Coordinates of C-alpha atoms in Angstrom, one line a residue:
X1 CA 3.6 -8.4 10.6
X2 CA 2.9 -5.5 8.8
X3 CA 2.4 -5.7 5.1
X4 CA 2.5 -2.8 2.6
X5 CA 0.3 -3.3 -0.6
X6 CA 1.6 -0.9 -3.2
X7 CA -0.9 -0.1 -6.0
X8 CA -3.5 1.8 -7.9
X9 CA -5.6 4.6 -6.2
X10 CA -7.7 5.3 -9.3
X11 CA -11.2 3.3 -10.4
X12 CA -10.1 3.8 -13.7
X13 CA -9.0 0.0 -13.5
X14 CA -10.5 -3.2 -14.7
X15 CA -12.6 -4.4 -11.7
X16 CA -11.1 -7.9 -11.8
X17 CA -7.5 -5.8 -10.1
X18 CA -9.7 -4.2 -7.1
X19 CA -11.8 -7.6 -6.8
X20 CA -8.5 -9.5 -6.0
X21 CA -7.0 -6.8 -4.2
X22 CA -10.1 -7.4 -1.9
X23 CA -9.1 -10.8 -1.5
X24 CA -5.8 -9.9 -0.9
X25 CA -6.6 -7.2 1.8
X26 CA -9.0 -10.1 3.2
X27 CA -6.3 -12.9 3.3
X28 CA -3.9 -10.5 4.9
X29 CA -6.3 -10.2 7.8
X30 CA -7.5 -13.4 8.2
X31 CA -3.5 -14.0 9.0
X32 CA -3.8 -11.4 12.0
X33 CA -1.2 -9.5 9.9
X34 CA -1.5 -5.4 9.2
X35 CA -1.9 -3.9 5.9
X36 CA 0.2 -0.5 5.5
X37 CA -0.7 1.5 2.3
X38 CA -0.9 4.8 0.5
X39 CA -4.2 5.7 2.3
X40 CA -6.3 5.6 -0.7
X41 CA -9.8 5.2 -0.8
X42 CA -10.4 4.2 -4.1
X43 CA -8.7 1.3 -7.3
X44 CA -6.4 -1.2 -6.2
X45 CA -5.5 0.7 -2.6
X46 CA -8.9 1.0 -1.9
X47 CA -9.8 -2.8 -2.2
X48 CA -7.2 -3.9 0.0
X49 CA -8.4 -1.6 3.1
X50 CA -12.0 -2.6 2.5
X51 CA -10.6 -6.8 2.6
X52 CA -8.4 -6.3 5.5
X53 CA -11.4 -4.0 6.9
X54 CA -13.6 -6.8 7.0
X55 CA -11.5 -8.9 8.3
X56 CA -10.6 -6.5 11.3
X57 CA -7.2 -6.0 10.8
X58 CA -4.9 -2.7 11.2
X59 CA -5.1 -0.3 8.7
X60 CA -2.3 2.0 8.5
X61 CA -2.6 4.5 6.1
X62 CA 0.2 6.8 5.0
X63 CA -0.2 10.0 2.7
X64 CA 0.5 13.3 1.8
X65 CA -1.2 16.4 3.2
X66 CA -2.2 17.4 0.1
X67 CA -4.2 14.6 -0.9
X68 CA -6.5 15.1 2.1
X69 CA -9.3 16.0 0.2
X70 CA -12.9 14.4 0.0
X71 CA -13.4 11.3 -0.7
X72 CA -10.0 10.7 -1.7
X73 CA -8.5 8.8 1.8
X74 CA -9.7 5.3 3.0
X75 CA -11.9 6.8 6.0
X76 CA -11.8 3.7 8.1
X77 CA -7.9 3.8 8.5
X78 CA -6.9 1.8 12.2
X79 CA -4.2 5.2 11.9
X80 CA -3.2 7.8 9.5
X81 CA 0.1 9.5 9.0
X82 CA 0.0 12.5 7.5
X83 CA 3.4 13.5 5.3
X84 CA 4.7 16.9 3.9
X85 CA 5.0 15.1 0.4
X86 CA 5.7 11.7 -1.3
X87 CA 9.7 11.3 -0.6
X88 CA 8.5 11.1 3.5
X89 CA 5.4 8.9 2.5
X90 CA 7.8 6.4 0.7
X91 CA 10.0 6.2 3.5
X92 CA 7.2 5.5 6.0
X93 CA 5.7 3.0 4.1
X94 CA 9.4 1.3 3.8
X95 CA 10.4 1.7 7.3
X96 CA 7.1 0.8 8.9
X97 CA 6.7 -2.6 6.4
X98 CA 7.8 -5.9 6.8
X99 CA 6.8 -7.2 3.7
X100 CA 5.8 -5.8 0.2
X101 CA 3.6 -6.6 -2.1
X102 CA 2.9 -5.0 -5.5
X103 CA -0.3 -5.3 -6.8
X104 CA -1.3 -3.9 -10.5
X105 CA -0.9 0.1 -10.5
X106 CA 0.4 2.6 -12.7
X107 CA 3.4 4.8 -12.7
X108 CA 3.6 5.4 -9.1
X109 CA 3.2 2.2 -7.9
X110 CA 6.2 1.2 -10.6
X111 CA 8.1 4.1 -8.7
X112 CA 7.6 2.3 -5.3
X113 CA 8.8 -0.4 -6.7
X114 CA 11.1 0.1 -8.6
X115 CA 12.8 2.0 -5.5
X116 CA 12.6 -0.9 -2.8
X117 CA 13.5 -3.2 -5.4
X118 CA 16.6 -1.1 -5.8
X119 CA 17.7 -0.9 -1.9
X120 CA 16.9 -4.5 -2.1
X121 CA 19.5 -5.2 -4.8
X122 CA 22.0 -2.6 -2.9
X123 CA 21.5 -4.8 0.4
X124 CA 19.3 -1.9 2.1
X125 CA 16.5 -4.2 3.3
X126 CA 16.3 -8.0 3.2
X127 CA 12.4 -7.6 3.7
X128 CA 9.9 -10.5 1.6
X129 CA 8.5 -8.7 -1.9
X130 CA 5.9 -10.2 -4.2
X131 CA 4.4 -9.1 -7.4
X132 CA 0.4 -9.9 -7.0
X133 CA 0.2 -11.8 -10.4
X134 CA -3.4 -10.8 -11.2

């Protein structure tokens, strides 16, 4: 199953979120599930890679051209998708998930989802979502 984690790409988070996103990356490899995410390397998005990382699973990362710069992408991706912008990320990361979780994050993560939440609601998807309750 692949599993998109939705949250913050910035350190500028209380440690506790990226500590339990760790354990969350973790837990969804120990399942031999995949975690599909924004491709960050840092916060929230960051921890999850380096969890499901450890615990070998595939990493699918998904992000914008523009936000290939240094040191900004998870490097140890198991594949990345490069996008023109941030409509065709979100679509990727809906089309290529199975379930969704949202962990803490700021104002894009409540635009991700808010919007699956949405086609959710207007029977779009009938995919699994969770709020990761930190």
């Amino acid at each position: 199953m692949n599993i998109c984690v939705y949250g913050a790409s910035s350190n500028q988070i209380n440690d506790i979120y990226i500590s339990a996103a760790e354990d969350l990356g973790r837990a969804i490899g120990k399942r031999g599930h995949s975690l599909v995410f924004g491709c960050g390397a840092s916060g929230v998005m960051g921890g999850s890679a380096r969890g499901a990382k450890e615990e070998n699973a595939k990493i699918i990362g998904i992000t914008p051209k523009f936000f290939n710069v240094d040191g900004m992408l998870f490097e140890e991706c198991s594949e990345v998708i490069f996008t023109d912008g941030m409509r065709e990320r979100k679509k990727l990361l809906e089309e290529m998930s199975d379930a969704y979780i949202i962990a803490p994050g700021g104002i894009g993560t409540f635009d991700e989802f808010f919007e699956i939440f949405t086609l959710k609601q207007l029977s779009r998807h009938t995919k699994a979502m969770a709020i990761f309750n930190v």
